[in-house]
Coordinates of C-alpha atoms in Angstrom, one line a residue:
Chain A
M1 CA 0.1 0.4 0.1
E2 CA 2.2 2.3 0.9
R3 CA 4.5 1.7 -2.6
D4 CA 1.7 2.3 -4.5
T5 CA 1.2 6.0 -2.5
L6 CA 4.3 6.7 -2.9
E7 CA 4.1 6.1 -6.8
V8 CA 1.1 8.0 -7.8
T9 CA 3.0 11.3 -5.6
N10 CA 5.7 10.9 -7.7
V11 CA 4.0 11.4 -10.9
T12 CA 3.3 14.9 -12.1
M13 CA 1.6 16.5 -14.6
P14 CA 1.3 20.4 -15.9
P15 CA 0.3 22.8 -13.8
R16 CA -2.8 23.1 -15.9
T17 CA -4.0 20.9 -18.7
C18 CA -2.8 21.7 -22.4
D19 CA -6.7 22.6 -23.3
D20 CA -7.0 25.3 -20.7
Y21 CA -3.2 26.6 -21.9
W22 CA -5.0 27.0 -25.3
S23 CA -8.3 28.2 -24.3
E24 CA -6.9 30.9 -22.4
F25 CA -4.0 32.0 -24.8
R26 CA -7.1 32.5 -27.6
H27 CA -9.0 34.2 -24.5
C28 CA -6.0 36.6 -24.6
K29 CA -6.8 37.6 -28.0
S30 CA -9.6 37.9 -28.6
L31 CA -11.5 41.6 -29.0
W32 CA -13.0 41.9 -26.2
N33 CA -10.0 40.8 -24.0
R34 CA -8.2 43.6 -26.3
F35 CA -10.7 45.9 -25.3
H36 CA -10.4 45.2 -21.7
N37 CA -7.2 45.5 -21.2
Y38 CA -6.9 48.7 -22.9
Y39 CA -9.8 50.2 -21.5
A40 CA -8.1 49.0 -17.9
H41 CA -4.3 49.3 -18.6
G42 CA -4.0 51.5 -21.7
T43 CA -2.1 49.0 -23.7
S44 CA -2.7 45.7 -25.6
P45 CA -2.5 42.2 -24.0
S46 CA 0.3 40.1 -24.1
C47 CA -0.3 37.0 -25.3
G48 CA 2.9 34.9 -26.5
Q49 CA 3.9 33.2 -23.1
W50 CA 0.6 31.2 -23.3
K51 CA 0.8 29.5 -26.5
E52 CA 4.5 29.2 -25.7
D53 CA 3.1 27.0 -22.3
Y54 CA 0.4 25.3 -24.5
Y55 CA 3.4 23.9 -26.5
S56 CA 5.7 23.3 -23.7
C57 CA 2.7 21.2 -22.2
R58 CA 2.0 18.7 -25.3
E59 CA 6.0 18.4 -24.8
W60 CA 5.8 17.4 -21.4
E61 CA 3.1 15.2 -22.0
K62 CA 4.7 13.3 -25.2
N63 CA 8.0 13.7 -23.6
P64 CA 8.0 14.7 -19.9
G65 CA 11.9 15.6 -19.3
P66 CA 13.3 17.7 -16.8
E67 CA 14.0 20.7 -18.8
T68 CA 10.0 20.9 -20.4
K69 CA 8.8 20.5 -16.9
E70 CA 11.4 22.8 -15.7
S71 CA 10.3 25.4 -18.7
L72 CA 6.5 25.6 -18.0
Q73 CA 6.9 25.9 -14.3
Q74 CA 9.5 28.7 -14.4
S75 CA 6.7 30.3 -16.4
E76 CA 4.3 29.5 -13.9
R77 CA 6.3 30.2 -11.3
N78 CA 7.1 33.9 -13.0
R79 CA 3.4 34.4 -13.5
E80 CA 2.5 34.0 -9.7
A81 CA 5.4 36.5 -9.1
E82 CA 3.9 39.1 -11.3
Q83 CA 0.6 39.1 -8.8
R84 CA 2.9 39.0 -6.3
K85 CA 5.0 42.1 -7.3
F86 CA 3.9 45.3 -4.5
T87 CA 4.1 44.6 -0.9
P88 CA 0.9 43.9 0.6
V89 CA -0.8 47.0 2.7
W90 CA -1.5 44.5 6.1
D91 CA -0.4 41.2 7.0
L92 CA -2.7 37.8 5.7
R93 CA -4.5 36.0 8.4
R94 CA -3.8 32.3 9.2
D95 CA -7.7 31.7 10.3
P96 CA -10.7 33.5 9.5
P97 CA -11.8 35.7 12.0
R98 CA -12.8 33.8 15.3
D99 CA -16.3 35.5 15.0
W100 CA -17.2 35.3 11.2
H101 CA -19.6 32.3 12.2
M102 CA -21.1 33.6 15.8
P103 CA -24.3 34.2 16.0
L104 CA -25.1 37.9 15.6
H105 CA -25.7 39.9 19.0
Q106 CA -28.9 41.6 18.5
G107 CA -29.5 45.0 19.7
K108 CA -25.5 45.5 19.9
S109 CA -24.7 49.3 19.8
P110 CA -22.0 51.0 17.5
D111 CA -20.2 52.5 20.2
S112 CA -19.4 48.6 21.5
Q113 CA -16.9 48.5 18.5
S114 CA -14.6 51.1 19.4
Chain B
M1 CA -7.7 61.7 17.7
D2 CA -9.3 63.9 20.9
Q3 CA -12.2 63.0 22.6
T4 CA -14.4 65.2 20.6
E5 CA -13.0 64.1 17.1
Q6 CA -13.5 60.3 18.2
Q7 CA -17.3 61.3 19.2
E8 CA -17.8 62.9 15.8
E9 CA -16.7 60.2 13.9
D10 CA -19.5 57.3 13.3
Y11 CA -17.6 55.3 10.4
G12 CA -20.7 55.4 8.2
Y13 CA -23.2 53.6 10.8
N14 CA -25.5 56.9 10.3
L15 CA -26.1 55.5 6.4
F16 CA -27.5 52.4 8.0
P17 CA -30.1 52.9 10.8
E18 CA -30.9 49.6 11.0
R19 CA -27.8 48.2 12.0
N20 CA -29.3 48.6 16.1
S21 CA -33.2 48.4 15.5
G22 CA -34.9 48.0 12.4
K23 CA -38.5 49.8 12.4
F24 CA -40.4 46.1 11.7
Q25 CA -39.3 42.9 13.6
K26 CA -37.0 40.9 11.2
G27 CA -39.1 38.3 9.4
S28 CA -42.8 40.1 10.3
I29 CA -45.4 40.1 7.8
A30 CA -45.2 43.9 8.5
E31 CA -41.8 44.0 7.1
S32 CA -42.5 41.8 4.4
L33 CA -45.3 44.2 3.4
F34 CA -43.8 47.6 4.2
T35 CA -40.4 47.0 2.9
F36 CA -38.2 45.9 -0.1
N37 CA -37.6 42.8 2.3
H38 CA -38.6 40.0 0.0
K39 CA -37.5 41.6 -3.4
C40 CA -34.1 41.8 -1.5
Q41 CA -33.8 38.3 -0.7
V42 CA -34.6 36.9 -4.0
M43 CA -32.6 39.1 -6.2
L44 CA -29.9 38.7 -3.4
Q45 CA -30.6 34.4 -4.1
F46 CA -30.3 34.9 -7.6
A47 CA -26.9 37.0 -7.3
M48 CA -25.3 34.3 -5.4
E49 CA -26.0 31.7 -8.0
T50 CA -23.8 34.2 -11.0
S51 CA -20.0 32.5 -11.3
K52 CA -18.1 35.8 -10.2
L53 CA -20.0 35.3 -7.1
T54 CA -19.7 31.4 -7.0
V55 CA -15.6 31.7 -6.6
L56 CA -16.0 34.3 -3.9
S57 CA -18.2 32.4 -1.8
C58 CA -16.4 29.0 -2.6
L59 CA -13.1 30.5 -1.1
F60 CA -14.4 31.1 2.1
S61 CA -15.2 28.2 4.6
A62 CA -18.9 28.7 4.0
V63 CA -21.0 31.9 3.2
Y64 CA -24.5 31.4 4.9
K65 CA -27.4 33.8 3.4
D66 CA -28.9 34.0 6.6
R67 CA -25.7 34.8 8.7
H68 CA -23.6 37.1 6.5
F69 CA -26.2 39.1 5.0
S70 CA -28.8 41.8 5.5
C71 CA -31.3 43.5 3.5
E72 CA -32.2 46.7 5.3
D73 CA -33.5 49.8 4.2
C74 CA -30.6 52.7 4.6
D75 CA -30.2 56.4 4.3
G76 CA -29.3 58.5 0.9
T77 CA -28.4 56.5 -2.0
V78 CA -25.9 54.3 -0.8
S79 CA -26.4 50.8 -2.0
G80 CA -24.6 48.5 0.7
G81 CA -22.0 48.1 3.5
F82 CA -19.6 45.7 5.0
D83 CA -19.9 45.6 8.2
A84 CA -16.4 44.2 10.3
T85 CA -18.3 44.7 14.0
S86 CA -20.8 41.7 12.8
S87 CA -18.8 40.4 10.0
Q88 CA -22.3 40.7 7.8
I89 CA -23.0 42.3 4.3
V90 CA -25.7 44.6 4.4
L91 CA -27.9 45.4 0.9
C92 CA -30.1 48.1 0.8
Q93 CA -33.6 46.9 -0.4
N94 CA -34.9 50.6 -0.8
N95 CA -32.1 51.6 -3.0
I96 CA -31.4 48.3 -5.4
H97 CA -34.5 47.2 -7.9
Q98 CA -32.5 45.5 -10.4
Q99 CA -31.0 42.2 -10.3
S100 CA -27.7 43.6 -12.2
H101 CA -27.3 46.0 -9.1
M102 CA -27.0 43.7 -6.8
N103 CA -25.3 41.4 -8.4
R104 CA -22.8 44.1 -8.7
V105 CA -23.6 45.2 -4.8
V106 CA -22.7 41.8 -3.6
T107 CA -19.9 41.1 -5.4
H108 CA -18.5 44.5 -4.3
E109 CA -19.4 44.1 -0.4
L110 CA -17.8 39.9 -0.6
I111 CA -15.1 41.4 -1.5
H112 CA -14.3 43.7 1.5
A113 CA -15.9 40.4 3.2
F114 CA -12.9 38.5 1.9
D115 CA -10.7 41.0 3.1
H116 CA -11.7 41.0 6.2
C117 CA -11.4 37.2 6.3
R118 CA -7.8 36.9 4.7
A119 CA -6.1 39.9 6.2
H120 CA -5.9 41.6 9.5
V121 CA -7.5 44.5 8.5
D122 CA -7.9 47.5 10.2
W123 CA -11.1 49.2 9.2
F124 CA -11.4 51.6 12.2
N125 CA -8.3 52.7 12.4
N126 CA -6.0 52.5 8.9
F127 CA -7.2 54.4 6.1
K128 CA -4.7 52.6 3.9
H129 CA -6.6 49.5 4.7
L130 CA -9.7 50.9 3.8
A131 CA -9.1 52.8 0.7
C132 CA -7.6 49.1 -0.2
S133 CA -10.3 47.0 0.3
E134 CA -12.6 50.1 -1.4
I135 CA -9.8 50.1 -4.4
R136 CA -10.3 46.3 -4.7
A137 CA -14.0 46.4 -4.3
A138 CA -14.1 49.3 -7.5
N139 CA -11.5 47.1 -9.6
L140 CA -12.7 43.7 -8.9
S141 CA -17.2 44.3 -9.0
G142 CA -17.6 45.2 -12.6
D143 CA -18.5 49.0 -10.3
C144 CA -16.1 50.7 -13.4
S145 CA -16.8 48.3 -16.3
F146 CA -17.2 49.9 -19.2
H147 CA -21.3 49.3 -19.8
N148 CA -21.6 51.1 -16.4
E149 CA -19.6 53.8 -16.5
V150 CA -21.4 54.8 -19.9
S151 CA -24.7 54.5 -18.5
R152 CA -23.1 57.5 -15.5
F153 CA -22.4 59.2 -18.7
N154 CA -18.5 59.0 -17.7
F155 CA -16.8 58.6 -21.9
G156 CA -13.5 57.4 -21.1
L157 CA -11.4 54.6 -23.1
K158 CA -7.9 54.7 -22.5
K159 CA -7.2 53.8 -18.9
H160 CA -10.2 55.1 -17.6
H161 CA -10.8 51.6 -15.8
Q162 CA -8.3 52.9 -12.9
E163 CA -9.9 56.9 -13.2
C164 CA -13.2 54.9 -12.2
V165 CA -11.7 53.1 -9.8
R166 CA -9.8 55.8 -8.0
G167 CA -13.1 58.2 -8.1
R168 CA -15.4 55.6 -6.6
A169 CA -12.8 54.6 -4.0
L170 CA -12.2 58.1 -3.3
R171 CA -16.4 58.9 -2.6
S172 CA -16.6 55.1 -0.9
I173 CA -13.9 56.7 1.8
L174 CA -15.3 60.0 2.3
A175 CA -19.2 58.9 2.6
V176 CA -18.1 56.4 5.9
R177 CA -15.2 58.8 7.6
K178 CA -15.0 62.2 8.2
V179 CA -12.3 63.4 6.3
S180 CA -10.7 66.1 3.8
R181 CA -11.2 65.1 0.5
E182 CA -7.5 65.5 0.0
E183 CA -6.4 63.2 2.5
A184 CA -8.5 61.2 1.3
E185 CA -6.9 61.3 -2.0
K186 CA -3.7 61.2 -0.5
V187 CA -4.3 57.5 0.8
V188 CA -5.5 56.4 -2.3
D189 CA -2.7 57.4 -4.3
E190 CA -0.2 55.9 -1.7
V191 CA -1.9 52.5 -1.9
F192 CA -3.6 52.7 -5.5
D193 CA -0.6 50.7 -7.5
T194 CA -0.4 47.5 -4.7
C195 CA -4.2 47.2 -4.3
F196 CA -5.1 47.8 -7.9
N197 CA -3.2 45.4 -8.9
D198 CA -4.1 42.7 -6.3
H199 CA -6.5 40.9 -8.2
A200 CA -7.2 38.1 -5.2
P201 CA -9.4 35.6 -5.5
F202 CA -9.9 35.9 -8.9
G203 CA -6.6 36.1 -10.4
R204 CA -7.3 38.5 -13.1
I205 CA -10.0 41.6 -13.0
P206 CA -13.2 39.9 -14.1
H207 CA -14.6 42.1 -16.9
D208 CA -17.1 39.7 -18.2
K209 CA -18.4 36.1 -17.8
K210 CA -15.5 34.1 -19.8
D211 CA -12.8 36.1 -17.3
A212 CA -15.3 35.1 -14.3
K213 CA -15.8 31.3 -15.5
F214 CA -11.5 31.1 -16.2
A215 CA -10.8 32.2 -12.9
Y216 CA -13.6 29.6 -11.7
R217 CA -12.1 27.1 -13.9
D218 CA -8.5 28.1 -11.9
F219 CA -9.9 28.0 -8.2
E220 CA -11.5 24.6 -8.9
N221 CA -8.1 23.2 -10.3
R222 CA -6.2 24.8 -7.2
D223 CA -4.7 21.8 -5.6
R224 CA -3.2 20.2 -9.5
Y225 CA -1.5 23.7 -9.6
S226 CA 0.2 24.2 -6.8
A227 CA 0.8 20.7 -6.5
N228 CA 3.0 20.6 -9.8
L229 CA 4.4 24.2 -9.6

């Protein structure tokens, strides 16, 4: 049983399905997305990386060598790093607030929170 | 802040007079006859089923309609709010009359609730935190979509989304805090870049249904994604 579990955890697959990469590429290139990108950022979107990732993904499926995997994984890590470029203004919690699910207190006055 | 100033700041609670005592008892026949409460509840149910909102709702261990939402009469033209002291979203039943408006307000307030849930947001004492959540809510809820801006007769194209987000974040801050416009603008400017580019939980600005669908797909695949990075 333990051996089976080990074998399962060692199997890796691309972070997304190859179809997902292709659909992201197509969506990125679409007229609507180009409009929205111009409206939000004032520029045309950069879609080439999605296409590259799609081809890397296909290569991974056919010949899962370390270089192919690393190329796709690095691309995704870069994508994540882009999202975290700026220092957040707040500290993240480990758990939701303790009172998130607590029952409401009816008739509580606003002064009570200060 | 001295005692007099502290007493004057009510953190926007004056806009939501029913937060402490409603005119009618909750769930009473009088409430359903004389307020828009029932209509609000129905629209809320529909709103929760739109894809953008399923991303947000699913990320919580549980968001319960009965616990985390309240349909109430509000003052002025405010559409809704997030009450951090009770972790509850307030929907202004007297000011929300269209389903699309409800969808937008629920998304906006859920983003505040999401921020409250995932981070130590000091809503009452830290203006940067308040400004950041307002920027994110205006950015990600659809408040500033091209369509909505045109319907407000705000015609702009290149990077207009950002202008709208700034303006609406400013308005929201001024509505709930007694600060000068200059102070509010300064705080918004300080945190704008960070907060405009924080797209959690969507991973992108969900401009349309396709964006929302892809964001939801990313959410569903999150385990596979993180395991294979």
